[in-house]
mmCIF file of C-alpha atoms in Angstrom:
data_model
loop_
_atom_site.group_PDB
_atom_site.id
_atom_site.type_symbol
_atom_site.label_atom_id
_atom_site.label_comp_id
_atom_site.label_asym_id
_atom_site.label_seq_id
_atom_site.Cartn_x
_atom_site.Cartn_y
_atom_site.Cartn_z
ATOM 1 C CA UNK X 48 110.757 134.478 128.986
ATOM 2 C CA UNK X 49 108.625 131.752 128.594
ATOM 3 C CA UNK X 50 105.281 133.779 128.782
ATOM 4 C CA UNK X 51 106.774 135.952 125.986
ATOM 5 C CA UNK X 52 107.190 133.198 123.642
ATOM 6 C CA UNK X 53 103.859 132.128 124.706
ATOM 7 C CA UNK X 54 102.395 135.950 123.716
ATOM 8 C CA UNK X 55 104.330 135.547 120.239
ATOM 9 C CA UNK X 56 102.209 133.020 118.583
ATOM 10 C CA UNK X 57 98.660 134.772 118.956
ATOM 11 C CA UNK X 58 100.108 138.071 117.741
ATOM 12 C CA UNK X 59 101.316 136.879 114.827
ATOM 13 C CA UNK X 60 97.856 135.418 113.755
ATOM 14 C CA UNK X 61 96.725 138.742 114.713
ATOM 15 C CA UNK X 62 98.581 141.078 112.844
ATOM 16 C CA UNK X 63 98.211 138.263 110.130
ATOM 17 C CA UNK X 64 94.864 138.369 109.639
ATOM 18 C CA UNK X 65 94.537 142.229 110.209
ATOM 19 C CA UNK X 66 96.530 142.915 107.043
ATOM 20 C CA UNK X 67 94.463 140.324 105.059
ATOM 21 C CA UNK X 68 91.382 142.421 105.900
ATOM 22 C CA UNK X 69 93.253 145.305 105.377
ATOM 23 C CA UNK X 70 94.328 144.805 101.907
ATOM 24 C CA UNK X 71 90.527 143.164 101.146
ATOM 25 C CA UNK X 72 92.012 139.734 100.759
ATOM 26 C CA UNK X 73 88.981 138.217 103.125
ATOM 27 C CA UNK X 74 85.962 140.750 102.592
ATOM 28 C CA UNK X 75 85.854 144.616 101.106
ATOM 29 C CA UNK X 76 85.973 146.878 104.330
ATOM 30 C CA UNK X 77 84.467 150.006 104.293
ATOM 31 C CA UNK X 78 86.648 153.204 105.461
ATOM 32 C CA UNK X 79 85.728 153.311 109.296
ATOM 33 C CA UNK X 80 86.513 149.507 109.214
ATOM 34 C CA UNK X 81 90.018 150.568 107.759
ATOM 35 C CA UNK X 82 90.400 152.965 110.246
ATOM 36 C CA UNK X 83 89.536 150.552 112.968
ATOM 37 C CA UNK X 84 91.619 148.047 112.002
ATOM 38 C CA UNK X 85 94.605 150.477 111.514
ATOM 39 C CA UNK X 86 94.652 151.333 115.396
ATOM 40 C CA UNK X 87 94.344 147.304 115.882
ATOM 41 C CA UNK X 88 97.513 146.934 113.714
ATOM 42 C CA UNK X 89 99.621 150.080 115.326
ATOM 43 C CA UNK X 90 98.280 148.423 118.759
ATOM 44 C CA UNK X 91 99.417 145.176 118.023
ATOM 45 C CA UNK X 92 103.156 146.125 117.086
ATOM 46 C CA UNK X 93 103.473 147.702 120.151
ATOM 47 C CA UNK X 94 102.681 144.462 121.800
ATOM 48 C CA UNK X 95 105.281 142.934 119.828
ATOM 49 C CA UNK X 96 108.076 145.261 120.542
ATOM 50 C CA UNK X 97 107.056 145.229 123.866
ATOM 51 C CA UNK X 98 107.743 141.126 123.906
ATOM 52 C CA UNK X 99 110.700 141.383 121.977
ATOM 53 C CA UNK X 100 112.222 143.940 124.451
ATOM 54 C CA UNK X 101 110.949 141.857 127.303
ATOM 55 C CA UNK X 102 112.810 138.947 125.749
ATOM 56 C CA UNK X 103 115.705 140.250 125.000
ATOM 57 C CA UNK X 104 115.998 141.707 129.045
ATOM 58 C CA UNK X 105 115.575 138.089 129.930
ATOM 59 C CA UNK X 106 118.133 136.972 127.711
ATOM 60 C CA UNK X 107 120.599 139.546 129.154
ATOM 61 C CA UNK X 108 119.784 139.318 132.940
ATOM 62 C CA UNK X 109 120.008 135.447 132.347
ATOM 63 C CA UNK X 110 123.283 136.106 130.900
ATOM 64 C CA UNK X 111 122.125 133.709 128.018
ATOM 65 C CA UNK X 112 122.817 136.603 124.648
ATOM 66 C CA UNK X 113 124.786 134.345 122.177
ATOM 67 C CA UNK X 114 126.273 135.656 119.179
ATOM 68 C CA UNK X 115 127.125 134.127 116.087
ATOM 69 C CA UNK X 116 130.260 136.353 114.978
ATOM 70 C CA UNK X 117 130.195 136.366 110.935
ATOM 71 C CA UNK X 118 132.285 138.777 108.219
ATOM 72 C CA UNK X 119 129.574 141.142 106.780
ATOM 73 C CA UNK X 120 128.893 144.229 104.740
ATOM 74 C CA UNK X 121 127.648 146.186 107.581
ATOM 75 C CA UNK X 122 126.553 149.152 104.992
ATOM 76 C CA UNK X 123 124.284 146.853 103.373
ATOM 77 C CA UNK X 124 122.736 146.079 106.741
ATOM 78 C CA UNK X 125 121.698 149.719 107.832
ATOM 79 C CA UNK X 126 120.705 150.842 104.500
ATOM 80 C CA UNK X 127 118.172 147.571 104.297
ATOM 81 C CA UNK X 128 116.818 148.842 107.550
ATOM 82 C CA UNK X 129 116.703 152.043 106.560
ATOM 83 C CA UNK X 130 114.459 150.785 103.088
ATOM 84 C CA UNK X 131 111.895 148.849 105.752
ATOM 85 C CA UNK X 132 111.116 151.994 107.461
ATOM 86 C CA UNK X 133 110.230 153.996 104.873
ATOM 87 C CA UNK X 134 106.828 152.954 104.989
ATOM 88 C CA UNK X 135 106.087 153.815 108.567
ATOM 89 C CA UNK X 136 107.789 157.282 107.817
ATOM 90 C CA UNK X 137 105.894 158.151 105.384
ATOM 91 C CA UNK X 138 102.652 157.325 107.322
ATOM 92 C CA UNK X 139 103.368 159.787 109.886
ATOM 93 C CA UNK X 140 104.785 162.412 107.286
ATOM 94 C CA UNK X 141 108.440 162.126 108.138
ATOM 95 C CA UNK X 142 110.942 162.354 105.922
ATOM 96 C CA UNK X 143 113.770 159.450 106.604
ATOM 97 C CA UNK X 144 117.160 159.940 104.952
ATOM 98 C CA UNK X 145 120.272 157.908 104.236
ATOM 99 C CA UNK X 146 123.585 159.149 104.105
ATOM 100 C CA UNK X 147 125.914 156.535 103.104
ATOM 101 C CA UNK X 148 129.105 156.836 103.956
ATOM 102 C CA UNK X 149 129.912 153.496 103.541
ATOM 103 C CA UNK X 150 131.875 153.461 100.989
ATOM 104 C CA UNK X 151 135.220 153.714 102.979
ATOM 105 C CA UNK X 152 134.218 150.806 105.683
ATOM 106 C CA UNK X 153 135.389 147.508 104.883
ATOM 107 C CA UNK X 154 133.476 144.138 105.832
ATOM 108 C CA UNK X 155 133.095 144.068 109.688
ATOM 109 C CA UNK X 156 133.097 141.355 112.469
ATOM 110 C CA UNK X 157 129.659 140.941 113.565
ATOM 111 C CA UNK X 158 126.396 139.336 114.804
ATOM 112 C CA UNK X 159 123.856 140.191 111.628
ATOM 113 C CA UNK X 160 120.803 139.779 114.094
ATOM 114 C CA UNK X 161 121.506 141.878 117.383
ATOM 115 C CA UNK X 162 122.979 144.413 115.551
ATOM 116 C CA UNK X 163 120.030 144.534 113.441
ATOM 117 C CA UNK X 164 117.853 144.825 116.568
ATOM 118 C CA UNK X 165 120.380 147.881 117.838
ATOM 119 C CA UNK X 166 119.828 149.807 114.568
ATOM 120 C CA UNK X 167 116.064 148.963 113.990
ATOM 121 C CA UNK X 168 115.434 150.358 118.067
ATOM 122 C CA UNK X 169 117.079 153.730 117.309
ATOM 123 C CA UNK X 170 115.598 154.129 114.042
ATOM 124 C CA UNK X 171 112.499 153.111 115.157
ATOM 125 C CA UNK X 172 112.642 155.533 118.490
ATOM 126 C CA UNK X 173 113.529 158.561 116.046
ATOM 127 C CA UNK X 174 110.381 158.145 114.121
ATOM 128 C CA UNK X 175 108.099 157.384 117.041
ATOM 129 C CA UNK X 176 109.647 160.936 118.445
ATOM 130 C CA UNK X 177 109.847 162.668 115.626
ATOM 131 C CA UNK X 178 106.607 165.323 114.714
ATOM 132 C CA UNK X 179 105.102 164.910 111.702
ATOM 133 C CA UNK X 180 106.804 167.091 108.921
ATOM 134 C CA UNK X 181 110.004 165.985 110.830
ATOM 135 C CA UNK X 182 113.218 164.323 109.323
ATOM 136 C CA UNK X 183 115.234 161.574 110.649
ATOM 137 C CA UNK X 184 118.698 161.396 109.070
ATOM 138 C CA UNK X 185 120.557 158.025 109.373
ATOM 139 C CA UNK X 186 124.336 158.585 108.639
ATOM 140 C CA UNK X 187 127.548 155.666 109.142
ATOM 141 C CA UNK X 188 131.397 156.741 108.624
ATOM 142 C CA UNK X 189 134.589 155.278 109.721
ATOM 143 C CA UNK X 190 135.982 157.599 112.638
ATOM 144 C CA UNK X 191 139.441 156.009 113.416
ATOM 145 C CA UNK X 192 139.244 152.344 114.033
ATOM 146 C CA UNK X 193 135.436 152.345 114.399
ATOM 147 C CA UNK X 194 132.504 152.331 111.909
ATOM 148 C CA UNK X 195 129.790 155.054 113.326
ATOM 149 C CA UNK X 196 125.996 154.977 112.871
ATOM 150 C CA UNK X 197 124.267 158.026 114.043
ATOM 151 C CA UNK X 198 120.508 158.367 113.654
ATOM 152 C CA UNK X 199 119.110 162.251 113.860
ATOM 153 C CA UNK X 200 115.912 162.796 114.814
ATOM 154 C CA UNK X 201 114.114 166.508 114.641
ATOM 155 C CA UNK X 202 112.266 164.632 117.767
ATOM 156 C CA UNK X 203 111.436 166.021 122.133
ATOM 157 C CA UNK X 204 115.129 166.825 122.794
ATOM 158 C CA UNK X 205 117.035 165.636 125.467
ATOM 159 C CA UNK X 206 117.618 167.569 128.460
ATOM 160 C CA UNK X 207 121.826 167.787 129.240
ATOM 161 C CA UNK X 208 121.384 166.200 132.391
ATOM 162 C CA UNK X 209 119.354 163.386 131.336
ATOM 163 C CA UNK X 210 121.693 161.949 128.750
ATOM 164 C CA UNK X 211 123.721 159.900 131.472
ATOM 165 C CA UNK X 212 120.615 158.163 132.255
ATOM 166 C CA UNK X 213 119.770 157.282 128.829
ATOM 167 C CA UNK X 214 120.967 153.832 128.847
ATOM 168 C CA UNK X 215 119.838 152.634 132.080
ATOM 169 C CA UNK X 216 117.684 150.488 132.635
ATOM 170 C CA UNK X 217 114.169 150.882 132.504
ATOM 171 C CA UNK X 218 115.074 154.682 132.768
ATOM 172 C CA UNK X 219 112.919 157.238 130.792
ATOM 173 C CA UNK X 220 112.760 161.045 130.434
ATOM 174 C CA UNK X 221 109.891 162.890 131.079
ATOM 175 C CA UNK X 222 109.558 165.038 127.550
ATOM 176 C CA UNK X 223 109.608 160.971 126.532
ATOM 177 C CA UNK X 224 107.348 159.418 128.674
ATOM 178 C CA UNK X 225 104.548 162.092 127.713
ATOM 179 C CA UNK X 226 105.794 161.605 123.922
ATOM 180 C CA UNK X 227 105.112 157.642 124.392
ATOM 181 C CA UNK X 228 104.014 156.597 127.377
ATOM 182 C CA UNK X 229 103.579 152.971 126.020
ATOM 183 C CA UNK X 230 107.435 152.273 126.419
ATOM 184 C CA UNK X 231 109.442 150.565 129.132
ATOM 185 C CA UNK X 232 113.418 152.012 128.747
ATOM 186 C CA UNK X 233 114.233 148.488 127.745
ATOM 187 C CA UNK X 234 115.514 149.305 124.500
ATOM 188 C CA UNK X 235 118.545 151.261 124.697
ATOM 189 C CA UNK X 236 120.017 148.996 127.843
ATOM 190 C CA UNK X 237 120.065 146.365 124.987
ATOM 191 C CA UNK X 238 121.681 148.346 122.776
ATOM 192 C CA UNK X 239 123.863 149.744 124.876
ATOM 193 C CA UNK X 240 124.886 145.817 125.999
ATOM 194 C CA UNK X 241 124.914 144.141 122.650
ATOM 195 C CA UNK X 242 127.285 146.966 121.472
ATOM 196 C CA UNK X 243 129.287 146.824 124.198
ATOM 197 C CA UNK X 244 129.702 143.013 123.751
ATOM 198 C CA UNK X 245 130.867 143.361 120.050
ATOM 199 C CA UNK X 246 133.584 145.942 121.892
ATOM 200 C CA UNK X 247 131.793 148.852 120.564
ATOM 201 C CA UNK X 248 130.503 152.377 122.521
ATOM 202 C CA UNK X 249 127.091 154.320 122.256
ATOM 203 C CA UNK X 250 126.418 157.789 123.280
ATOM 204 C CA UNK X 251 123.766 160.396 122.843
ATOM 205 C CA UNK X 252 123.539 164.425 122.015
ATOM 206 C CA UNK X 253 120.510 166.729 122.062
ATOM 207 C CA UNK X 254 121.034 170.479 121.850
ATOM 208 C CA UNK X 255 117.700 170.631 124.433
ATOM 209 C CA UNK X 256 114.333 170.089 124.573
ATOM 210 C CA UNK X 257 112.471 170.549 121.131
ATOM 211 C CA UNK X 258 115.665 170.849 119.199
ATOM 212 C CA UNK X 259 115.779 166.862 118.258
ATOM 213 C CA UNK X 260 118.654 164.646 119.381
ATOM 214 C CA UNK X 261 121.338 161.687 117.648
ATOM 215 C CA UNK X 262 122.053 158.312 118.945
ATOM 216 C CA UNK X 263 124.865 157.057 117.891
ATOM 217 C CA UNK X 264 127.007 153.714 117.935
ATOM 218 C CA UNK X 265 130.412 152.304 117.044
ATOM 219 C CA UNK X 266 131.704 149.111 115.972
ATOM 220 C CA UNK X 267 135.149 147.997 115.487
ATOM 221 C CA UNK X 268 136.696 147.890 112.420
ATOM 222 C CA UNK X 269 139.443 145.309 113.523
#
């Protein structure tokens, strides 16, 4: 925990001044030097999510996760996420869509910040799996006494078999470990805990490998 605060600082000034040179605030930079300092900047976020999911594993194994329960418009929430990746989907030539549904949820019981995270990892994993050309559909509804988010991807697939797995622990599948063999399996355990802890579920379908999968999770209305 305390290393990855330590690791925080220095890639902030990084990714900092990478954009500044980017965007020619500093000097004009010619195309390889764009090019360059792209991979720096796509390297550099992956260090960052890596320390934010090591952090957040401390945090749970520490037993020290402490939420800060608030009313909010929990619509408002994904489809702000939704906005920030646009960006990154475009870059790798997916298409991300938004199906609100939220129009029938009422204000929700909830902490603004881990749930953020929750979203923001399976959004974020769709893309990353995704090939480009793809589509990643993010949809919320009321089903009963829960509000649902489900994120499609048009990603690997997910073996049947594997699906139980899913939210273990550093646990990986194979089709995703060739995919992205940069991540660690940290990310859905937290979801999976900081849902659970609002009194939520999570759960996963894929029709097989190649044919994409959703992720989906549920909060309580009440």
């Amino acid at each position: 925990s305390i290393a990855g605060h330590q690791l925080r600082a220095p890639l902030a000034v990084i990714k900092g001044y990478t954009s500044l040179i980017q965007e020619g605030t500093i000097n004009a930079v010619s195309e390889k030097g764009k090019e360059a300092l792209d991979r720096i900047r796509i390297s550099t976020e992956q260090l960052v999510k890596l320390v934010s999911d090591l952090l957040n594993l401390s945090r749970i194994e520490s037993g020290k996760i402490k939420y800060e329960m608030k009313k909010g418009n929990f619509s408002k929430l994904v489809e702000e996420i939704v906005s920030e990746f646009k960006v990154n989907a475009e870059k790798k030539n997916i298409k991300i869509v938004f199906a609100d549904g939220g129009k029938n949820l009422p204000e929700l019981m909830f902490d603004s910040d881990k749930v953020r995270e929750v979203i923001v990892n399976l959004v974020d994993n769709a893309i990353k799996y995704s090939k480009p050309g793809g589509e990643v559909v993010i949809s919320e509804e009321k089903k009963g006494d829960y509000a649902r988010v489900s994120v499609k991807d048009s990603g690997v697939g997910i073996k049947r078999e594997d699906i139980q797995n899913l939210f273990i622990k550093f646990s990986r599948t194979e089709e995703a470990q060739r995919s992205n063999p940069s991540g660690m399996g940290i990310g859905l355990y937290f979801v999976k805990r900081v849902v659970g802890d609002h009194g939520g579920r999570v759960g996963a379908e894929s029709e097989g490998i190649g044919k994409g999968s959703t992720f989906w999770f549920e909060l309580p209305v009440k």
